Amino acid sequence: GQSLEQPSEVTAVEGAIVQINCTYQTSGFYGLSWYQQHDGGAPTFLSYNALDGLEETGRFSSFLSRSDSYGYLLLQELQMKDSASYFCAVRDRRDDKIIFGKGTRLHILP
Amino acid sequence: EPEVTQTPSHQVTQMGQEVILRCVPISNHLYFYWYRQILGQKVEFLVSFYNNEISEKSEIFDDQFSVERPDGSNFTLKIRSTKLEDSAMYFCASSEVDASTEAFFGQGTRLTVV
């Protein structure tokens, strides 16, 4: 089976940098994705890592270490609109589905 | 920008009734999914659909659930006899290639079973 672990909540200050960690356990591994979900909204895709290393997209970056079964999402220059839940998600190579973690609620203080 | 659309946005139904949730995936996408999210909890996989058949389903997707792609554009989730615990937000998603890359989610249907 698959399991993902991420912190339930993180708090940071506007303008700061925050890192949300995710560890996973899967029988196979195809890639790690990150999704953002605002209250009452749909999950929206942020990033995808299939290989080790850092992927940067504007203020957001995502990192993967396959050997450590670990990844993180880095958010820079935090804005109030970044207040949301962030989910890491994996695909087991054998299965055609995305398994989501329980999500990290990001609170941003002015 | 292309998007996944879901109807209705809200559905209230009595326990034991059948409901059909509708989705129009992005037109050139080949993989379709249903997920659900109970209020305040994580997004849970229900089923994936490719090439006009179910490719994967979870333990949640039991005999009371079914999916269909009745024509070239719609993708439906039917719950035959709803239970109180089926109350959740149901999201449809589609992806161009497969589950390894970006999945586009619709805005969801909030199902309330009373």
CSV table of C-alpha atoms in Angstrom, one decimal:
chain,number,residue,atom,x,y,z
A,1,GLY,CA,0.0,0.0,0.0
A,2,GLN,CA,0.9,3.7,0.1
A,3,SER,CA,1.2,6.1,2.9
A,4,LEU,CA,2.2,9.8,3.0
A,5,GLU,CA,3.1,11.9,6.0
A,6,GLN,CA,3.0,15.6,6.2
A,7,PRO,CA,2.5,18.1,9.1
A,8,SER,CA,-1.1,19.0,9.8
A,9,GLU,CA,-0.4,22.7,10.2
A,10,VAL,CA,2.3,25.2,9.6
A,11,THR,CA,2.3,28.9,10.5
A,12,ALA,CA,4.5,31.6,8.9
A,13,VAL,CA,4.7,35.3,8.5
A,14,GLU,CA,3.8,37.3,5.4
A,15,GLY,CA,6.9,37.8,3.3
A,16,ALA,CA,8.8,34.9,4.9
A,17,ILE,CA,9.8,31.5,3.5
A,18,VAL,CA,8.1,28.2,4.6
A,19,GLN,CA,8.9,24.6,3.8
A,20,ILE,CA,6.3,21.8,3.9
A,21,ASN,CA,7.8,18.3,4.2
A,22,CYS,CA,6.4,15.1,2.9
A,23,THR,CA,7.6,11.6,3.4
A,24,TYR,CA,6.1,8.7,1.6
A,25,GLN,CA,6.0,4.9,1.5
A,26,THR,CA,5.0,3.1,-1.6
A,27,SER,CA,5.7,-0.2,-3.1
A,28,GLY,CA,6.6,1.5,-6.4
A,29,PHE,CA,7.2,5.2,-7.1
A,30,TYR,CA,6.5,7.2,-10.2
A,31,GLY,CA,6.6,10.8,-8.9
A,32,LEU,CA,5.6,13.3,-6.2
A,33,SER,CA,3.1,16.0,-6.9
A,34,TRP,CA,1.9,19.0,-4.9
A,35,TYR,CA,-1.5,20.5,-4.9
A,36,GLN,CA,-3.0,23.6,-3.3
A,37,GLN,CA,-6.5,23.8,-2.1
A,38,HIS,CA,-8.3,26.9,-0.8
A,39,ASP,CA,-11.3,26.5,1.5
A,40,GLY,CA,-14.3,25.5,-0.5
A,41,GLY,CA,-12.2,25.1,-3.7
A,42,ALA,CA,-10.8,22.4,-5.8
A,43,PRO,CA,-7.2,21.1,-5.6
A,44,THR,CA,-5.0,22.8,-8.1
A,45,PHE,CA,-1.7,21.4,-9.4
A,46,LEU,CA,1.5,23.1,-8.3
A,47,SER,CA,4.4,20.9,-9.2
A,48,TYR,CA,5.6,17.4,-10.0
A,49,ASN,CA,8.9,15.8,-9.4
A,50,ALA,CA,9.9,12.5,-10.9
A,51,LEU,CA,13.6,12.9,-10.5
A,52,ASP,CA,15.8,14.0,-7.6
A,53,GLY,CA,16.4,17.6,-7.2
A,54,LEU,CA,14.7,21.0,-7.1
A,55,GLU,CA,12.0,22.2,-9.5
A,56,GLU,CA,11.3,26.0,-9.4
A,57,THR,CA,8.2,27.7,-10.6
A,58,GLY,CA,8.1,31.3,-9.6
A,59,ARG,CA,7.7,31.7,-5.8
A,60,PHE,CA,7.2,27.9,-5.4
A,61,SER,CA,9.8,25.2,-5.5
A,62,SER,CA,9.5,21.5,-5.0
A,63,PHE,CA,12.3,19.1,-4.0
A,64,LEU,CA,12.5,15.3,-4.2
A,65,SER,CA,14.9,12.8,-2.8
A,66,ARG,CA,14.0,9.3,-4.0
A,67,SER,CA,16.6,7.6,-1.9
A,68,ASP,CA,15.1,9.2,1.2
A,69,SER,CA,11.5,8.9,0.1
A,70,TYR,CA,11.2,12.5,0.9
A,71,GLY,CA,10.1,15.7,-0.7
A,72,TYR,CA,9.2,19.3,0.2
A,73,LEU,CA,7.4,22.3,-1.1
A,74,LEU,CA,9.1,25.6,-0.5
A,75,LEU,CA,7.1,28.8,-0.7
A,76,GLN,CA,8.9,32.1,-0.8
A,77,GLU,CA,7.8,35.7,-0.3
A,78,LEU,CA,4.6,34.5,1.3
A,79,GLN,CA,1.4,36.3,0.6
A,80,MET,CA,-1.8,36.2,2.4
A,81,LYS,CA,-3.4,34.5,-0.6
A,82,ASP,CA,-1.1,31.5,0.0
A,83,SER,CA,-3.2,30.6,3.0
A,84,ALA,CA,-4.5,27.2,2.0
A,85,SER,CA,-4.1,23.5,2.4
A,86,TYR,CA,-1.2,21.9,0.6
A,87,PHE,CA,-1.3,18.2,-0.3
A,88,CYS,CA,1.6,16.0,-1.5
A,89,ALA,CA,0.5,13.2,-3.7
A,90,VAL,CA,2.2,10.1,-5.2
A,91,ARG,CA,1.5,7.7,-7.9
A,92,ASP,CA,2.5,4.1,-7.3
A,93,ARG,CA,3.9,2.9,-10.6
A,94,ARG,CA,1.6,0.0,-10.8
A,95,ASP,CA,-1.6,1.9,-10.1
A,96,ASP,CA,-3.3,4.5,-12.1
A,97,LYS,CA,-4.3,6.8,-9.3
A,98,ILE,CA,-3.0,9.7,-7.3
A,99,ILE,CA,-2.8,9.1,-3.5
A,100,PHE,CA,-3.0,12.3,-1.5
A,101,GLY,CA,-1.5,13.0,1.9
A,102,LYS,CA,-3.7,14.4,4.6
A,103,GLY,CA,-2.7,17.9,3.8
A,104,THR,CA,-0.9,20.7,5.6
A,105,ARG,CA,-2.9,23.7,6.6
A,106,LEU,CA,-0.7,26.9,6.0
A,107,HIS,CA,-1.6,29.8,8.2
A,108,ILE,CA,0.0,33.2,7.3
A,109,LEU,CA,0.2,36.0,9.8
A,110,PRO,CA,0.4,39.6,8.7
B,1,GLU,CA,-8.4,28.1,-20.6
B,2,PRO,CA,-9.9,24.6,-20.7
B,3,GLU,CA,-11.4,23.4,-17.5
B,4,VAL,CA,-13.3,20.5,-15.9
B,5,THR,CA,-16.9,21.3,-15.2
B,6,GLN,CA,-19.1,19.5,-12.7
B,7,THR,CA,-22.9,19.7,-12.2
B,8,PRO,CA,-24.7,20.2,-10.0
B,9,SER,CA,-22.6,22.2,-7.6
B,10,HIS,CA,-24.8,21.1,-4.7
B,11,GLN,CA,-27.1,18.1,-4.3
B,12,VAL,CA,-29.3,17.2,-1.4
B,13,THR,CA,-30.8,13.8,-1.4
B,14,GLN,CA,-32.6,11.5,0.9
B,15,MET,CA,-31.0,8.4,2.2
B,16,GLY,CA,-31.5,5.4,0.0
B,17,GLN,CA,-32.0,7.5,-3.1
B,18,GLU,CA,-29.9,7.3,-6.3
B,19,VAL,CA,-27.8,10.3,-7.4
B,20,ILE,CA,-25.9,10.9,-10.5
B,21,LEU,CA,-23.0,13.4,-10.5
B,22,ARG,CA,-21.9,14.8,-13.8
B,23,CYS,CA,-18.6,15.9,-15.1
B,24,VAL,CA,-17.3,17.2,-18.4
B,25,PRO,CA,-13.5,16.6,-18.6
B,26,ILE,CA,-11.1,18.6,-20.7
B,27,SER,CA,-11.7,17.5,-24.2
B,28,ASN,CA,-8.3,16.1,-25.2
B,29,HIS,CA,-7.7,14.3,-21.9
B,30,LEU,CA,-7.7,10.5,-21.8
B,31,TYR,CA,-7.7,9.7,-18.1
B,32,PHE,CA,-10.6,10.5,-15.8
B,33,TYR,CA,-11.0,10.2,-12.0
B,34,TRP,CA,-13.4,10.7,-9.2
B,35,TYR,CA,-12.3,11.7,-5.8
B,36,ARG,CA,-14.2,12.6,-2.7
B,37,GLN,CA,-13.4,14.8,0.3
B,38,ILE,CA,-15.3,14.6,3.5
B,39,LEU,CA,-15.4,18.1,5.2
B,40,GLY,CA,-12.0,18.9,6.7
B,41,GLN,CA,-10.4,15.7,5.6
B,42,LYS,CA,-8.1,14.6,2.9
B,43,VAL,CA,-8.9,14.0,-0.7
B,44,GLU,CA,-9.6,10.3,-1.2
B,45,PHE,CA,-9.3,8.4,-4.5
B,46,LEU,CA,-12.4,6.6,-5.7
B,47,VAL,CA,-11.9,5.4,-9.3
B,48,SER,CA,-9.9,6.0,-12.4
B,49,PHE,CA,-11.2,5.5,-15.9
B,50,TYR,CA,-9.3,5.0,-19.2
B,51,ASN,CA,-10.3,3.7,-22.6
B,52,ASN,CA,-13.9,3.3,-21.6
B,53,GLU,CA,-13.2,1.1,-18.6
B,54,ILE,CA,-12.3,1.3,-15.0
B,55,SER,CA,-8.5,1.1,-14.6
B,56,GLU,CA,-8.3,1.3,-10.8
B,57,LYS,CA,-10.7,1.6,-7.9
B,58,SER,CA,-10.4,2.0,-4.2
B,59,GLU,CA,-12.1,0.1,-1.3
B,60,ILE,CA,-14.5,2.9,-1.0
B,61,PHE,CA,-15.8,2.3,-4.6
B,62,ASP,CA,-18.1,-0.6,-3.7
B,63,ASP,CA,-21.1,-2.1,-5.6
B,64,GLN,CA,-23.2,1.0,-4.9
B,65,PHE,CA,-20.9,3.1,-7.0
B,66,SER,CA,-20.6,3.0,-10.8
B,67,VAL,CA,-19.1,5.2,-13.5
B,68,GLU,CA,-20.0,5.8,-17.1
B,69,ARG,CA,-18.9,7.7,-20.1
B,70,PRO,CA,-22.2,7.8,-22.0
B,71,ASP,CA,-20.9,9.9,-24.8
B,72,GLY,CA,-17.7,11.6,-25.9
B,73,SER,CA,-17.9,14.4,-23.4
B,74,ASN,CA,-19.6,13.4,-20.2
B,75,PHE,CA,-18.3,11.3,-17.3
B,76,THR,CA,-20.7,10.4,-14.6
B,77,LEU,CA,-20.6,8.9,-11.1
B,78,LYS,CA,-23.7,7.1,-9.9
B,79,ILE,CA,-24.4,6.2,-6.3
B,80,ARG,CA,-27.2,3.7,-6.2
B,81,SER,CA,-28.5,3.9,-2.7
B,82,THR,CA,-27.0,6.8,-0.8
B,83,LYS,CA,-26.0,6.6,2.8
B,84,LEU,CA,-25.5,9.4,5.3
B,85,GLU,CA,-21.7,8.7,5.2
B,86,ASP,CA,-21.7,9.4,1.5
B,87,SER,CA,-22.1,13.1,2.3
B,88,ALA,CA,-18.9,14.8,0.9
B,89,MET,CA,-17.5,16.9,-1.8
B,90,TYR,CA,-17.0,14.9,-4.9
B,91,PHE,CA,-14.3,16.0,-7.4
B,92,CYS,CA,-13.9,14.9,-10.9
B,93,ALA,CA,-10.5,15.2,-12.5
B,94,SER,CA,-8.9,14.5,-15.8
B,95,SER,CA,-5.3,14.3,-17.1
B,96,GLU,CA,-3.9,14.3,-20.5
B,97,VAL,CA,-1.5,11.4,-20.1
B,98,ASP,CA,-1.9,9.5,-16.9
B,99,ALA,CA,-1.8,9.9,-13.1
B,100,SER,CA,1.9,10.7,-13.1
B,101,THR,CA,1.4,14.3,-14.2
B,102,GLU,CA,-0.9,17.1,-13.7
B,103,ALA,CA,-4.6,16.3,-12.9
B,104,PHE,CA,-7.1,19.1,-13.5
B,105,PHE,CA,-9.9,19.1,-10.9
B,106,GLY,CA,-13.4,20.4,-11.3
B,107,GLN,CA,-15.0,22.6,-8.7
B,108,GLY,CA,-16.8,19.7,-7.1
B,109,THR,CA,-20.3,18.7,-6.2
B,110,ARG,CA,-21.3,19.0,-2.6
B,111,LEU,CA,-23.5,16.0,-1.8
B,112,THR,CA,-25.6,16.1,1.3
B,113,VAL,CA,-27.5,12.9,2.3
B,114,VAL,CA,-30.3,13.5,4.8
